[in-house]
Coordinates of C-alpha atoms and ligand atoms in Angstrom, one line a residue:
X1 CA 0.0 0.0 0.0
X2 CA 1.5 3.2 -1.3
X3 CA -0.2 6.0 1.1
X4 CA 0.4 9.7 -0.4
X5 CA -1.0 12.4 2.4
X6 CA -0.4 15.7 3.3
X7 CA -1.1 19.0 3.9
X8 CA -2.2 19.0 -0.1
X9 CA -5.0 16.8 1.3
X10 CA -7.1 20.4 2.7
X11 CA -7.7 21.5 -0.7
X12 CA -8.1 18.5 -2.3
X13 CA -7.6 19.8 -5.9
X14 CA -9.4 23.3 -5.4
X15 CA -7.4 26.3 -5.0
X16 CA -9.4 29.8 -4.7
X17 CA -12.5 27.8 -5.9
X18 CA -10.7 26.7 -9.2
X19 CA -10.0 22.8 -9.6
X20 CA -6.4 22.7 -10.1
X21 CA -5.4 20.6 -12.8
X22 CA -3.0 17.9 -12.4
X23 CA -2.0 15.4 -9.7
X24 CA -3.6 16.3 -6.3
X25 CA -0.1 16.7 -4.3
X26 CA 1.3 19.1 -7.1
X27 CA -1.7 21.9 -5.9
X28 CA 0.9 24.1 -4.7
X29 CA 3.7 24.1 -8.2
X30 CA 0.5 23.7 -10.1
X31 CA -1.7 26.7 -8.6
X32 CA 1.9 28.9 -8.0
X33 CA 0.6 29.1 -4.4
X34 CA 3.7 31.2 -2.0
X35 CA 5.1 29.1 0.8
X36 CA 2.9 32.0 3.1
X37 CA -0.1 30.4 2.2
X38 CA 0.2 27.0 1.7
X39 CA 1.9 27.1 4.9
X40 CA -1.3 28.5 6.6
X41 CA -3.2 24.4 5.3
X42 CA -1.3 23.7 8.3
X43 CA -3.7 25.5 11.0
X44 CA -6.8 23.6 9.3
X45 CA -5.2 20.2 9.2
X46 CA -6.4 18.0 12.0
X47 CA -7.3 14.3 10.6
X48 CA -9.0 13.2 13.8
X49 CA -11.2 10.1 12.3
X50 CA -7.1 8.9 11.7
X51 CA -6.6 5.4 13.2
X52 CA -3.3 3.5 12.3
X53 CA -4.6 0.2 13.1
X54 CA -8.1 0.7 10.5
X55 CA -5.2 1.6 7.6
X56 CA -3.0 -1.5 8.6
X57 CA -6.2 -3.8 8.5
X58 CA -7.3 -2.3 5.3
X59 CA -4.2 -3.0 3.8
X60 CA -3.8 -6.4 5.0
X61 CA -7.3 -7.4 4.1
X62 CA -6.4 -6.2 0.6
X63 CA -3.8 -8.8 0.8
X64 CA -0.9 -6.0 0.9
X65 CA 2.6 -7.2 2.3
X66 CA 3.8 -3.8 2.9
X67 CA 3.5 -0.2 3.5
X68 CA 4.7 2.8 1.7
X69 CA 3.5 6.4 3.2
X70 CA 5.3 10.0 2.3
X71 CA 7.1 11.1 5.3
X72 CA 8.0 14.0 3.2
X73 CA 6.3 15.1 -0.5
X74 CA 7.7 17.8 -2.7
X75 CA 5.5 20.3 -0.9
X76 CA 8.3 20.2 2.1
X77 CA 5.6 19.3 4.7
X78 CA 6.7 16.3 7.3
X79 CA 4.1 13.9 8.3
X80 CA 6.6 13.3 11.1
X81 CA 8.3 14.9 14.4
X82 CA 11.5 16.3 13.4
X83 CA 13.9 18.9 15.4
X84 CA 14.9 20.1 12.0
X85 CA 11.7 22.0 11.3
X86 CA 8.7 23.0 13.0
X87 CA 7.1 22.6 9.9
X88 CA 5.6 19.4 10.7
X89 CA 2.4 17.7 12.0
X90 CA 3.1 17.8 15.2
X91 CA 4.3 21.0 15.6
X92 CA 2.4 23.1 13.4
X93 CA -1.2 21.4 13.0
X94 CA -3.9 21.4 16.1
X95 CA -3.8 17.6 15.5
X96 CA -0.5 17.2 17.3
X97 CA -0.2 14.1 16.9
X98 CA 2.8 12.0 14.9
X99 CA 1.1 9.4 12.3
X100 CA 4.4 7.8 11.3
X101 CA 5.2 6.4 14.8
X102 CA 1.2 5.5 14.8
X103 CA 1.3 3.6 11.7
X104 CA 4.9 2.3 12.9
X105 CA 4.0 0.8 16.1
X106 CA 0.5 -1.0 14.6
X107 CA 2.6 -2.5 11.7
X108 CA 4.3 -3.7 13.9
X109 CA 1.7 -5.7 16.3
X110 CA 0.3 -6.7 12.4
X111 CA 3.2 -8.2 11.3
X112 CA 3.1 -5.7 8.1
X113 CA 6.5 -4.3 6.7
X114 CA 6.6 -0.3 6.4
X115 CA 8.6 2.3 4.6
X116 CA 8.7 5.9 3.9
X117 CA 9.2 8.0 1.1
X118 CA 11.0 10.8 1.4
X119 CA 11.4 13.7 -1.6
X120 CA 15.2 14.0 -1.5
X121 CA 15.4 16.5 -4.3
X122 CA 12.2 18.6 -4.6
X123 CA 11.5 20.6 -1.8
X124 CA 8.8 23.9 -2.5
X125 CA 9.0 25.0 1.2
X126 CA 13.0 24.9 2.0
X127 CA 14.6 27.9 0.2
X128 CA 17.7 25.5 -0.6
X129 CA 15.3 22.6 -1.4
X130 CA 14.9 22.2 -5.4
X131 CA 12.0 23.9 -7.7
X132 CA 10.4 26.6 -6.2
X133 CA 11.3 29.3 -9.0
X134 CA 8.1 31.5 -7.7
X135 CA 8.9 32.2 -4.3
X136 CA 12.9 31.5 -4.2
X137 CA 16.2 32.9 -6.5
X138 CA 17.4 29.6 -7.8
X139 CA 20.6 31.0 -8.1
X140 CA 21.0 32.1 -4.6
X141 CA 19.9 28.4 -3.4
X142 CA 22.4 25.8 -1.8
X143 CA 21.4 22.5 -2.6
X144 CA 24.5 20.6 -0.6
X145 CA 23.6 22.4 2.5
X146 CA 19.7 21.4 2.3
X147 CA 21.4 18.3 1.1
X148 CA 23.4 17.4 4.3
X149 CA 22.3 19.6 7.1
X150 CA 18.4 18.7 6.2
X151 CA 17.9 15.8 4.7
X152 CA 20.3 13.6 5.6
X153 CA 19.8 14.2 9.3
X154 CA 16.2 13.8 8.5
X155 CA 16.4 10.4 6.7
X156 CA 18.4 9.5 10.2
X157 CA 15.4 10.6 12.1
X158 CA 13.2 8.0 10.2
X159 CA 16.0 5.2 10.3
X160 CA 16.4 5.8 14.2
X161 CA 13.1 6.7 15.6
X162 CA 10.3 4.5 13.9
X163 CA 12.0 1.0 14.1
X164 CA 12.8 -1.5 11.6
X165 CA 12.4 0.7 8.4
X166 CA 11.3 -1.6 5.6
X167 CA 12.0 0.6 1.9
X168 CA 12.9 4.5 2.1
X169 CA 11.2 5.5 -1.0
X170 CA 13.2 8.4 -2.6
X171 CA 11.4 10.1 -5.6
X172 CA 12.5 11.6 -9.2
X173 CA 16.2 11.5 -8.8
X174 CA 19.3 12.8 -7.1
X175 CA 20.9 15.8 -9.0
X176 CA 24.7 13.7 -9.0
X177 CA 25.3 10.4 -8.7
X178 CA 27.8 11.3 -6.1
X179 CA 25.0 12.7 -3.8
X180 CA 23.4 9.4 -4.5
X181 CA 25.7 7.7 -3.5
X182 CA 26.3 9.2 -0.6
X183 CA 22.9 9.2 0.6
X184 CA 23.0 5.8 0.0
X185 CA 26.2 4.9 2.1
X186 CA 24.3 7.0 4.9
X187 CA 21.7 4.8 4.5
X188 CA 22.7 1.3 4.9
X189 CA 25.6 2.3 7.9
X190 CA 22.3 3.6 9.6
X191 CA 20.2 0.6 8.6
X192 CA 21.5 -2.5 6.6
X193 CA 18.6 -3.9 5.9
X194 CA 16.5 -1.7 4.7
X195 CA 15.7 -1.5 1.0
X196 CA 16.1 1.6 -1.5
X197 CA 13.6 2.8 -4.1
X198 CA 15.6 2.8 -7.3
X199 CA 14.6 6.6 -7.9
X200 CA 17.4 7.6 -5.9
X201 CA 19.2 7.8 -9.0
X202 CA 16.2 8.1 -11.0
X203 CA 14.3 5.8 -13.5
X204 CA 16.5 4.4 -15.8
X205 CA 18.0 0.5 -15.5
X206 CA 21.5 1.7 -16.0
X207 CA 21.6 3.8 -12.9
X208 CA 20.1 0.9 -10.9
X209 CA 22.7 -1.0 -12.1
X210 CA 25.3 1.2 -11.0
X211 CA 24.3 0.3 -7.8
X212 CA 22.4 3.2 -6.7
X213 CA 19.6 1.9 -5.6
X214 CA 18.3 -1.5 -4.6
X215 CA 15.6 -2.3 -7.4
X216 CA 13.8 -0.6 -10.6
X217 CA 11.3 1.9 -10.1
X218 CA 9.2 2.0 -13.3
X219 CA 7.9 5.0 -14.2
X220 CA 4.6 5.7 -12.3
X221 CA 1.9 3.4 -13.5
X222 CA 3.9 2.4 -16.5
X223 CA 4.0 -2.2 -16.3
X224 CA 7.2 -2.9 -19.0
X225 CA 5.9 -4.9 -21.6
X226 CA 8.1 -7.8 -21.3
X227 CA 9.3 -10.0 -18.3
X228 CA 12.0 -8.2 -16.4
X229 CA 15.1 -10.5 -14.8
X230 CA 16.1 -7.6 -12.0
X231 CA 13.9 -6.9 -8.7
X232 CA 11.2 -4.3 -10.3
X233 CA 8.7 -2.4 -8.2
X234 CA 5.6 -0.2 -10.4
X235 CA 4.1 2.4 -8.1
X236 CA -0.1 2.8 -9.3
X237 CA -2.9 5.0 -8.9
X238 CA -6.5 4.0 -8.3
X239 CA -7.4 6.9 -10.1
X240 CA -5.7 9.3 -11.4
X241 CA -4.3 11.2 -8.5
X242 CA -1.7 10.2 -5.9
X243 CA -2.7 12.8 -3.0
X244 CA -6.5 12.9 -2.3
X245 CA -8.6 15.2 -5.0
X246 CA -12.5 15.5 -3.9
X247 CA -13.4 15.9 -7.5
X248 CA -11.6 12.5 -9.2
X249 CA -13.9 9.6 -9.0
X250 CA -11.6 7.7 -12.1
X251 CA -11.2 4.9 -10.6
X252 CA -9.9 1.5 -11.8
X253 CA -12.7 -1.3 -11.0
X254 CA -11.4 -4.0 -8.9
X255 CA -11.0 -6.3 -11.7
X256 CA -8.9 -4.0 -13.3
X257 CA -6.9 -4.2 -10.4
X258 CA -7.0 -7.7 -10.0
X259 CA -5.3 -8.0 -13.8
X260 CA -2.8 -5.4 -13.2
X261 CA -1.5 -7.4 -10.0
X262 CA -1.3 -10.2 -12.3
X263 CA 0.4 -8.4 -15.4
X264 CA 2.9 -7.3 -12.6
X265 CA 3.8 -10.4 -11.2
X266 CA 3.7 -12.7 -14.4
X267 CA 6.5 -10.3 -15.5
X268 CA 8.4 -10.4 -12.4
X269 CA 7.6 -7.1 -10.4
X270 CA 5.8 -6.1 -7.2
X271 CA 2.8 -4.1 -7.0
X272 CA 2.7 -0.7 -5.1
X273 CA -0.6 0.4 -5.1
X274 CA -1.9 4.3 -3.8
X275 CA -4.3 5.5 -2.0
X276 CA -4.7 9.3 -0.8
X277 CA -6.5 9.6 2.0
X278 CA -8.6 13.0 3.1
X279 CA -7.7 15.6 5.3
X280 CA -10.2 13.8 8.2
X281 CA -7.7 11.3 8.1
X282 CA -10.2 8.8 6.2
X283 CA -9.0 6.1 3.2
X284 CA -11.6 7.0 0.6
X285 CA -14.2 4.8 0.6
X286 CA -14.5 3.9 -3.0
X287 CA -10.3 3.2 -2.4
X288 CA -11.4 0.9 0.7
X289 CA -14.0 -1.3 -1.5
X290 CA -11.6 -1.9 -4.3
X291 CA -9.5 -2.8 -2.1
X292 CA -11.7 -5.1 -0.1
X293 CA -12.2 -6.7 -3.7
X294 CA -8.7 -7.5 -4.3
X295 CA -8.5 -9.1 -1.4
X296 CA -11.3 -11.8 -1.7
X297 CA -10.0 -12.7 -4.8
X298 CA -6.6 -13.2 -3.8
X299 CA -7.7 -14.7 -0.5
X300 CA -8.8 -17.7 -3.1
X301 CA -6.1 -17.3 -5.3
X302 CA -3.2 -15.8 -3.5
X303 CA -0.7 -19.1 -4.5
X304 CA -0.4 -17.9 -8.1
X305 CA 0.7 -14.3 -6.6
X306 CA 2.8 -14.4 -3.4
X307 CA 6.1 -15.9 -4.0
X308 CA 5.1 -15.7 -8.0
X309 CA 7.3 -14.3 -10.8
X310 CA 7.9 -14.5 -14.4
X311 CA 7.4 -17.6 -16.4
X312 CA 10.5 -18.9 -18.1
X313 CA 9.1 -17.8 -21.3
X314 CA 7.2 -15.0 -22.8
X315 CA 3.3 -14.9 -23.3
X316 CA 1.7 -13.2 -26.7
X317 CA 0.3 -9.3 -25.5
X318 CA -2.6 -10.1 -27.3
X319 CA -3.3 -13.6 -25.5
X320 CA -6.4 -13.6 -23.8
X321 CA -4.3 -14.7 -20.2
X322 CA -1.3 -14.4 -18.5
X323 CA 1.1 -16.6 -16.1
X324 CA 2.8 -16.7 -13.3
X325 CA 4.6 -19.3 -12.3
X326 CA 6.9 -21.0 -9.7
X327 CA 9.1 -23.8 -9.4
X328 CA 7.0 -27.1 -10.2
X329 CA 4.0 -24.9 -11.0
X330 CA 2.5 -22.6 -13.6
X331 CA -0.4 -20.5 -13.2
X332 CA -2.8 -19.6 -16.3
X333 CA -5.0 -17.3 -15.6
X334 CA -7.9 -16.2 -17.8
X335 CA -9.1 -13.1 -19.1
X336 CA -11.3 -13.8 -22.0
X337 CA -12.8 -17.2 -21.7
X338 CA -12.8 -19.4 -25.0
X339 CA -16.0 -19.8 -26.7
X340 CA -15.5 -23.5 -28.3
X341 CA -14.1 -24.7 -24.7
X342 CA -10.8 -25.3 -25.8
X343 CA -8.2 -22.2 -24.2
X344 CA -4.8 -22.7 -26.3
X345 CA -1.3 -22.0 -24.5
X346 CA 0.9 -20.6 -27.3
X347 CA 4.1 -21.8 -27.9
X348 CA 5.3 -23.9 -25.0
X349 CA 6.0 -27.1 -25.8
X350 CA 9.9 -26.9 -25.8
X351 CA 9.6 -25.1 -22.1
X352 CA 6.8 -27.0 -20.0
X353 CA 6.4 -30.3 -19.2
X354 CA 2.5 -30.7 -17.8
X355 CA 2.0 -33.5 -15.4
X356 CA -1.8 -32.3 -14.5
X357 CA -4.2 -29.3 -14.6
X358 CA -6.7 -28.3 -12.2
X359 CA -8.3 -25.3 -11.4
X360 CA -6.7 -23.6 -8.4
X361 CA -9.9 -23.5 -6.3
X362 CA -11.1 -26.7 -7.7
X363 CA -7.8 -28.5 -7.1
X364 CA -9.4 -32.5 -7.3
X365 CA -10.8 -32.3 -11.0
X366 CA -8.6 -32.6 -13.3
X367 CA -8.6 -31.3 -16.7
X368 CA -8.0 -32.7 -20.0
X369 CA -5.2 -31.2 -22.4
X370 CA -3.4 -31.9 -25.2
X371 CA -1.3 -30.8 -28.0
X372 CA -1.4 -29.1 -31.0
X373 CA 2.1 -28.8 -32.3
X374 CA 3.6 -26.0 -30.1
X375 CA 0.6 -24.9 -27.8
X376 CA -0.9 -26.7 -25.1
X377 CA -4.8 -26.8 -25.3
X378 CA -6.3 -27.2 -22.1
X379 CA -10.3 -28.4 -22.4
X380 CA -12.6 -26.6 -20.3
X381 CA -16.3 -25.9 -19.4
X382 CA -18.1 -23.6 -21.0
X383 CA -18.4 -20.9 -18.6
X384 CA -15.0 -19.2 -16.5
X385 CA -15.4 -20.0 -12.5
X386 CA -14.0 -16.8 -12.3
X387 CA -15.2 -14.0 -15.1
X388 CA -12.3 -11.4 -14.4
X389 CA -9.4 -13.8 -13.9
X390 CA -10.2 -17.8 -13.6
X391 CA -7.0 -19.4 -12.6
X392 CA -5.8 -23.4 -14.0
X393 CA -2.7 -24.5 -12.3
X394 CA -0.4 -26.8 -14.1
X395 CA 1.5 -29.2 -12.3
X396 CA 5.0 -29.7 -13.9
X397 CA 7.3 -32.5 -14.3
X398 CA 10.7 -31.2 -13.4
Ligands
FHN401 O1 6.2 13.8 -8.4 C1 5.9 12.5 -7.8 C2 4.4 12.3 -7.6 O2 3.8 13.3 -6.9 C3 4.2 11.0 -6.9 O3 4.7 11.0 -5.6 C4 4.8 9.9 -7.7 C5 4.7 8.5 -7.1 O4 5.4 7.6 -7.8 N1 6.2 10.1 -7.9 C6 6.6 11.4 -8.5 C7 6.6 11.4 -9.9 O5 7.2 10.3 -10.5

């Protein structure tokens, strides 16, 4: 569960009583708004109907493994208690209260993994942070200073005072690999174990393999189009905002979602999917029932995701399934039923050896199959068990 919330929550995509165009957490580059008024979102944000342990549930009922929520977004504003500004939630809100070490400590009685993301580049509220041009004189800014008095002792902060810190998330890109690199180094002396967002250096795959950071970030809600070998992550939107907007009902139906998890994993990634919750401290509801969705299918069909990846061989774009697969085990699973009862596996004759099919929830009846030179062609009934993604397991010789 990717969680994006902030102060950007207040207005919600309306600035003035104009709806601001763009993505919700952007209001303040995308509306120009001075650091002198956004700042005042502050004295109106108090998200008393926030309860860590509701969030935690919801995102372990969706079947989520881990957490992801901005400590920090472009805006400058820290979701946490820091002594390096008072410009934070507990400090300047009448809500007082810190939702990191919240969140932190019910993870942790939920056995749920968390991370933060931190925006390690863009900062519109510290006059050395990068990319306010309407309020700040670029050319007067320091970046290193911003660089290693703020956000270094920051990210130590978050390493020290929230325990076991599963991902830090950083966003868009360090300006130099050098100050990547560094950051890095900081990093994993603080905390070996945790795990770094490949956007660090930014997107590309060379920079990752540089050893910047830990896996590939694909670009936001971007699934490659081929299985990927190295550890890939794709952050997604449920609609079409990361931070909450009042006005953006887009959202993806739960089947949707269903075959983008499946997409993801049957080329080798992990999913991290957003929500934005309001500035009452609520997870949308029409977030939460998608969600809820998700997780009743994968509560039946969870084996063909957790511990999934890539199958050893490629899959058609235009085949009406996908699979996933692990070792003595490949899942199909079906988009578009066939009409004539007879669902044909392209191609896989010199990489699978079938010892039985079944259906995954149905695991005693067997199903017929045979070949037809190179595909497989599995017989089945005329109607899908499942009519957004029916899964047929097939047991492999090995
Ligand atoms: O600019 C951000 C954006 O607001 C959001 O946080 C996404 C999430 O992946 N990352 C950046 C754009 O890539």
């Amino acid at each position: 569960m990717f969680i994006h919330w902030g102060l950007y929550a207040v207005p919600a995509g309306v600035w003035e009583g104009r709806c601001i165009p763009g993505i919700g957490e952007w209001i303040m580059y995308n509306a120009k708004i001075s650091v002198k008024e956004y700042e005042k979102l502050a004295e109106k944000f108090n998200p008393i109907k926030f309860n860590a342990r509701e969030w935690v549930h919801l995102a372990k009922e969706a079947g989520m493994k881990y957490m992801v929520i901005t400590a920090k977004h472009h805006d400058g504003f820290c979701m946490f208690n820091t002594k390096y500004t008072d410009y934070n939630i507990v400090k300047a809100t009448p809500f007082k209260r810190d939702p990191l070490k919240e969140l932190s400590e019910a993870c942790r009685e939920e056995g749920l993994k968390l991370g933060f993301y931190y925006s390690q580049t863009l900062d519109w509220h510290h006059p050395d942070g990068m990319g306010n041009f309407w309020d700040y004189d670029l050319s007067k800014q320091n970046f290193l200073k911003y660089f290693r008095e703020y956000v270094k002792p920051q990210v130590e902060e978050l390493l020290t005072n929230y325990g076991p810190v599963a991902v830090l998330w950083f966003d868009i890109t360090t300006p130099i690999p050098e100050l990547a690199r560094e950051l890095r180094d900081f990093v994993l002396n603080l905390s070996p174990n945790t795990i770094i967002s490949g956007r660090i250096g930014g997107y590309l795959r060379y920079v990752m393999c540089k050893g910047l950071g830990d896996y590939i970030s694909m670009p936001d809600n971007q699934i490659p189009d081929k299985r990927i070998e190295e550890y890939w992550e794709v952050p997604m939107t449920l609609n079409d905002t990361w931070g909450y907007k009042s006005y953006d009902h887009n959202w993806k139906s739960p089947g949707r979602v269903i075959q983008i998890l499946v997409d993801v994993v049957s080329k080798g990634g992990n999913l991290l999917l957003n929500v934005g919750p309001t500035a009452e401290g609520e997870i949308p509801k029409p977030s939460a029932n998608i969600l809820l969705e998700v997780g009743r299918w994968l509560k039946s069909n969870g084996e063909s995701i957790y511990g999934a990846g890539a199958a050893p061989f490629n899959t058609p774009t235009d085949a009406p399934y996908k699979c996933t697969y692990k070792p003595g085990k490949l899942y199909v699973h079906v988009f578009g039923w066939p009409w004539n009862g007879r669902l044909r596996i392209f191609e896989v004759k010199d990489e699978i050896e079938p010892e039985r099919a079944f259906f995954l929830t149905a695991p005693h009846e067997s199903l017929e199959y045979n070949w037809d030179k190179k595909d497989l062609i599995i017989h089945v009934p005329e109607k899908p068990l499942d009519p957004i993604d029916t899964v047929i397991t097939i047991q492999l010789r090995e």
